[in-house]
Structures are given as C-alpha cells and as structure tokens.
mmCIF file of C-alpha atoms in Angstrom:
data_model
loop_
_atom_site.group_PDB
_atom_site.id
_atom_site.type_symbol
_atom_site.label_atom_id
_atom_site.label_comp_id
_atom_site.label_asym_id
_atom_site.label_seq_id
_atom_site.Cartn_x
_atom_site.Cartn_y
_atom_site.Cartn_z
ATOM 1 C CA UNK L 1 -27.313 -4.838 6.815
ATOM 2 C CA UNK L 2 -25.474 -5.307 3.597
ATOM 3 C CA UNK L 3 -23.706 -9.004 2.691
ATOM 4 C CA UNK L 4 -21.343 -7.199 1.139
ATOM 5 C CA UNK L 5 -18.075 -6.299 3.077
ATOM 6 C CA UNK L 6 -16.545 -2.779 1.414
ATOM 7 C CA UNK L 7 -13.499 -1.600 3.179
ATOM 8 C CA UNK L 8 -10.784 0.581 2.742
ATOM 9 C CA UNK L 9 -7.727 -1.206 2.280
ATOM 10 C CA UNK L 10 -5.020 -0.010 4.671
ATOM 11 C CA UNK L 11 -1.867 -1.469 3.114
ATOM 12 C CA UNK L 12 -2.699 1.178 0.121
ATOM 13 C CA UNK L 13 -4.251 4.523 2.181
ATOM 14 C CA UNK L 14 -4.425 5.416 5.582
ATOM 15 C CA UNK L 15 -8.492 5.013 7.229
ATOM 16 C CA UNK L 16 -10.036 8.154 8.377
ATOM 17 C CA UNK L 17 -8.653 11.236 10.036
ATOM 18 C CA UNK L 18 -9.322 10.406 13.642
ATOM 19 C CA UNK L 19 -11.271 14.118 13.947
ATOM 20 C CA UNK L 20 -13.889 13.040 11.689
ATOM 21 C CA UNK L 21 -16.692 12.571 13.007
ATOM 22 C CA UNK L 22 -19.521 9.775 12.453
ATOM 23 C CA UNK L 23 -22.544 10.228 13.800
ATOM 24 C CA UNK L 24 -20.978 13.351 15.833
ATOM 25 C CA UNK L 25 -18.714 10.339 17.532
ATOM 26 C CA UNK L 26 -14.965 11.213 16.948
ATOM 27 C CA UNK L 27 -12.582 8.129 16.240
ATOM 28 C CA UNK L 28 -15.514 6.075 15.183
ATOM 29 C CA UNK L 29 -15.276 6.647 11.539
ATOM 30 C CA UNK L 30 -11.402 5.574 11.626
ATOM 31 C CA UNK L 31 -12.549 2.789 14.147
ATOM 32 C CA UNK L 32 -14.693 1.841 11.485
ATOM 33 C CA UNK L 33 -12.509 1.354 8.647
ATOM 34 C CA UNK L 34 -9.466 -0.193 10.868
ATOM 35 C CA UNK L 35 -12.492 -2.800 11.483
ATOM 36 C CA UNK L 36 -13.652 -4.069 8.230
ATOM 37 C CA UNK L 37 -9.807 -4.130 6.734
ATOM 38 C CA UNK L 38 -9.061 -6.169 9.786
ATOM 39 C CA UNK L 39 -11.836 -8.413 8.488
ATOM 40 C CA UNK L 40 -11.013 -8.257 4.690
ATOM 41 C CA UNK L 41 -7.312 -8.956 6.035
ATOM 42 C CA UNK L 42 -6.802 -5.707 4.469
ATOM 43 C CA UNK L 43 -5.500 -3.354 7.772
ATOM 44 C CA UNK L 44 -1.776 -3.246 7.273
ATOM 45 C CA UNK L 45 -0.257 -1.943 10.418
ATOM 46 C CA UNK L 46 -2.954 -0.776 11.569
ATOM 47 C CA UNK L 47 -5.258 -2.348 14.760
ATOM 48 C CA UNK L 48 -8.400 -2.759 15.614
ATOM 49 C CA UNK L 49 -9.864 -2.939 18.695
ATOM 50 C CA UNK L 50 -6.461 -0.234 20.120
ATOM 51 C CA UNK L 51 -6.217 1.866 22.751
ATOM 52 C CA UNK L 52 -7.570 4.408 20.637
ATOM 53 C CA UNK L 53 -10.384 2.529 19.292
ATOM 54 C CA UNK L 54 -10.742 1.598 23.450
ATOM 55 C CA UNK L 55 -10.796 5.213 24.534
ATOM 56 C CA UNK L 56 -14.013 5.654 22.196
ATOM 57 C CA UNK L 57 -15.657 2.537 23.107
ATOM 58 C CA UNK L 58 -15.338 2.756 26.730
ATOM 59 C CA UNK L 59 -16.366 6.353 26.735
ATOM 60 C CA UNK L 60 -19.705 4.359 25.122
ATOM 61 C CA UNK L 61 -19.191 1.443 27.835
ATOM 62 C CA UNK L 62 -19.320 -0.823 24.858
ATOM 63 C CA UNK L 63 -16.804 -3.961 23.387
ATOM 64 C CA UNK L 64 -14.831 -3.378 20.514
ATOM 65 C CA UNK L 65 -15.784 -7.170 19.747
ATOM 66 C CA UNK L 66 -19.161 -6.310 19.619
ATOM 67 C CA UNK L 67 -18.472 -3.572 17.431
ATOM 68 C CA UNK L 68 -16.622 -6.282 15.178
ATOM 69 C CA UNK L 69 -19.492 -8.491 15.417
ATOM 70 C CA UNK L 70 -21.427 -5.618 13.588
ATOM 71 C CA UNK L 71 -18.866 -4.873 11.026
ATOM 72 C CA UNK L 72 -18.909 -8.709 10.264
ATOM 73 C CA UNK L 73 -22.412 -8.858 9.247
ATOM 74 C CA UNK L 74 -22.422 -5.703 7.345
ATOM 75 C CA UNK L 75 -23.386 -2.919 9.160
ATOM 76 C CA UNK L 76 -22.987 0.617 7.276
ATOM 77 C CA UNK L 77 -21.243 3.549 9.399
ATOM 78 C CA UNK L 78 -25.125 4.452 10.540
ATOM 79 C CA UNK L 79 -25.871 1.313 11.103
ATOM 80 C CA UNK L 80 -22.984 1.377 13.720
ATOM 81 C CA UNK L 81 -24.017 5.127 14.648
ATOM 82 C CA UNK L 82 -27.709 3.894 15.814
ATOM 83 C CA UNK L 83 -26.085 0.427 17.753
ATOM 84 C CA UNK L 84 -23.714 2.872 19.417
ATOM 85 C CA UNK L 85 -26.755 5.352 20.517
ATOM 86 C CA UNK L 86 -28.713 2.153 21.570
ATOM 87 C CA UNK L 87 -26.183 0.418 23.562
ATOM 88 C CA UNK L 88 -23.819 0.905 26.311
ATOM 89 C CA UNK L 89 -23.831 4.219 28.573
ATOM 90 C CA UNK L 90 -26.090 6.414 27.447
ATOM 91 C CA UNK L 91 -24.820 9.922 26.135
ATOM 92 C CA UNK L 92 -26.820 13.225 25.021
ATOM 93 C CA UNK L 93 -25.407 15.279 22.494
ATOM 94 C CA UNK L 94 -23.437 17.329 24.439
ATOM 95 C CA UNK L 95 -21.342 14.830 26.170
ATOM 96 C CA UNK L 96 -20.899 13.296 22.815
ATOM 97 C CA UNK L 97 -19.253 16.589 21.561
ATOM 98 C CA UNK L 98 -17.571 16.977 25.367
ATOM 99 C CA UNK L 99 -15.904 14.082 24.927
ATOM 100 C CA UNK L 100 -14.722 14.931 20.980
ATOM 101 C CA UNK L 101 -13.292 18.044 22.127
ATOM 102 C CA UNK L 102 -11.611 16.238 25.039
ATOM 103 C CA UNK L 103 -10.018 13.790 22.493
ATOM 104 C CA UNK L 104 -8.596 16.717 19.788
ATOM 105 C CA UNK L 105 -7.197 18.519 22.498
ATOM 106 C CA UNK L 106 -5.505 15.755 24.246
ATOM 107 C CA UNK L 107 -1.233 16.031 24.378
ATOM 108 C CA UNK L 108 0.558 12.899 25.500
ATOM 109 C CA UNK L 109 3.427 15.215 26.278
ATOM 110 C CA UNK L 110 1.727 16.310 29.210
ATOM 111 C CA UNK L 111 1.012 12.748 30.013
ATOM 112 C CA UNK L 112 3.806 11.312 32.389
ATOM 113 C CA UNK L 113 2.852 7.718 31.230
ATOM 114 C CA UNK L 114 3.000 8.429 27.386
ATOM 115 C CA UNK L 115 5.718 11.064 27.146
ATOM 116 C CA UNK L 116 8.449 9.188 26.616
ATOM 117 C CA UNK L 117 6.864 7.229 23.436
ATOM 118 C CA UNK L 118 4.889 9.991 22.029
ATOM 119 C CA UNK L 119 8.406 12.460 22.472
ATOM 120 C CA UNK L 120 10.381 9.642 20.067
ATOM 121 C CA UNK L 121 7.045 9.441 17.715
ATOM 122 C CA UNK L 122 6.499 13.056 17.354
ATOM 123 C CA UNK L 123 10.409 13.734 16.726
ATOM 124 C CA UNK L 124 10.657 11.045 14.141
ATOM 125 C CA UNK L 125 7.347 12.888 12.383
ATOM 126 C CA UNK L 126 9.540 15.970 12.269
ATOM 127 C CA UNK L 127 6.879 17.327 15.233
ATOM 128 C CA UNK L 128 7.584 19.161 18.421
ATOM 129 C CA UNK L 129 6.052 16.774 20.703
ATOM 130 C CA UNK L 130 5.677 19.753 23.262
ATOM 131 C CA UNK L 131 2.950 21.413 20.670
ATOM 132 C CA UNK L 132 0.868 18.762 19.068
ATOM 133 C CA UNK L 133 -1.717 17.031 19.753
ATOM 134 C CA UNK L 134 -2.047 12.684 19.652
ATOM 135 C CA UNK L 135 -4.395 13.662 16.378
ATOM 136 C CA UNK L 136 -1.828 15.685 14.728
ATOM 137 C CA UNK L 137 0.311 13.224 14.793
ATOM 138 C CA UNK L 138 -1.549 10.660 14.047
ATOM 139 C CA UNK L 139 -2.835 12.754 10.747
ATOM 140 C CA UNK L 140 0.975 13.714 10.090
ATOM 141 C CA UNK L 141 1.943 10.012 10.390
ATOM 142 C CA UNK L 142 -0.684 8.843 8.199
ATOM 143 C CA UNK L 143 0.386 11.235 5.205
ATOM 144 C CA UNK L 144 4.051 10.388 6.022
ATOM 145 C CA UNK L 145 3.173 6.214 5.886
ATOM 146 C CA UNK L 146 1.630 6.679 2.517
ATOM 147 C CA UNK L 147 4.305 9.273 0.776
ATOM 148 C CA UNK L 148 5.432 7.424 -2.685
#
C-alpha cells in the first residue's frame, strides 16, 4: 500500500458515477473516492460511510470504518477490491452482478419510506421522480452541483 494519499477533491468535481463499477462492485468506486477526500478533508458535501456507501457494505457484511481504515493507509481501488473479496459475506460473481443490477434499477418513488424526499429531490433536478432511478439522480445532481 502506497504512503501517498491521492484523492479526488470533491469541493471541485463530483467522485464517481455510482454505476461504475470496481472490481465488478457497483458504488464502490464512488465509495472510494467519498473516502480518501473525507480523509484529505477534501469531500465537500459529500459523506462517507452513507446510506449508500451502507447499502454496498452491508450487502459485503463489512464496516465502512474498516473500509476507512484501508483508505488511511493507502490502499489502491484493488487493493480495496481483494479486502472486499476476502472479508465479510462471501459473494460469487453472480450475486456480485445480482446485487449491481438490483442497485441501478432501484426507484425510491416506489419506496413508501423515501418517496416523499426523493419526490422534492428529483423535482428540484428538473426529474420526474415517477421515472428515474436513485442513480439518475444522483448522476443528474452531480453534473448540476458542479455547473459553472
């Protein structure tokens, strides 16, 4: 592992589109990068450790602190790719991409617990919350937070 902490800094551009995949793991790439700007102080209003971030790691059945932990000492994004394979629940390749296409497809309109705040997040994207996806809107709203 690498001394040397590089990060994207999040008060300038927005971290990874949360469909790109690391190691075949969606959200862990833009896990990744929320991590080491949180440690560089660099994350803006962006979170580590989120519900997101959560919905990834306990899919894994691992601690976004020990993800952290790895970030703080250096680790690349395979570096975090093989720790993830080696630790917590164990996952073949097909539940890996299972649970990715569970994730793009997921609408929080259809959610009765999340409708209300993704129907006011979506509408002030310019998004009919009824049609998108959480990742479209999160892509939308990271273009739209960056606009000069």
């Amino acid at each position: 592992m690498s001394t040397t902490l590089e990060y994207k800094d999040l008060t300038k551009e927005a971290p990874r589109s949360p469909r790109e995949r690391v190691g075949g793991y969606i959200l862990l790439g833009r896990a990744i990068d929320k991590g080491r700007a949180t440690l560089a102080g660099k994350n803006g209003e962006y979170h580590f450790d989120c519900p997101l971030d959560n919905y990834l790691f306990g899919f894994k059945e691992v601690k976004g602190s020990d993800v952290k932990a790895l970030l703080e000492k250096g680790a690349t994004d395979e570096e975090v790719v093989a720790w993830l394979n080696a630790n917590g629940a164990a996952k073949t390749p097909e539940e890996i991409a299972e649970f990715g296409k569970n994730v793009e497809g997921y609408r929080p309109y259809d959610d009765p617990e999340k409708r209300e705040w993704f129907v006011g997040e979506a509408t002030k994207s310019g998004l009919d919350p009824a049609k998108v996806t959480l990742l479209d809107w999160l892509e939308v709203d990271d273009k739209q937070s960056y606009q000069s």
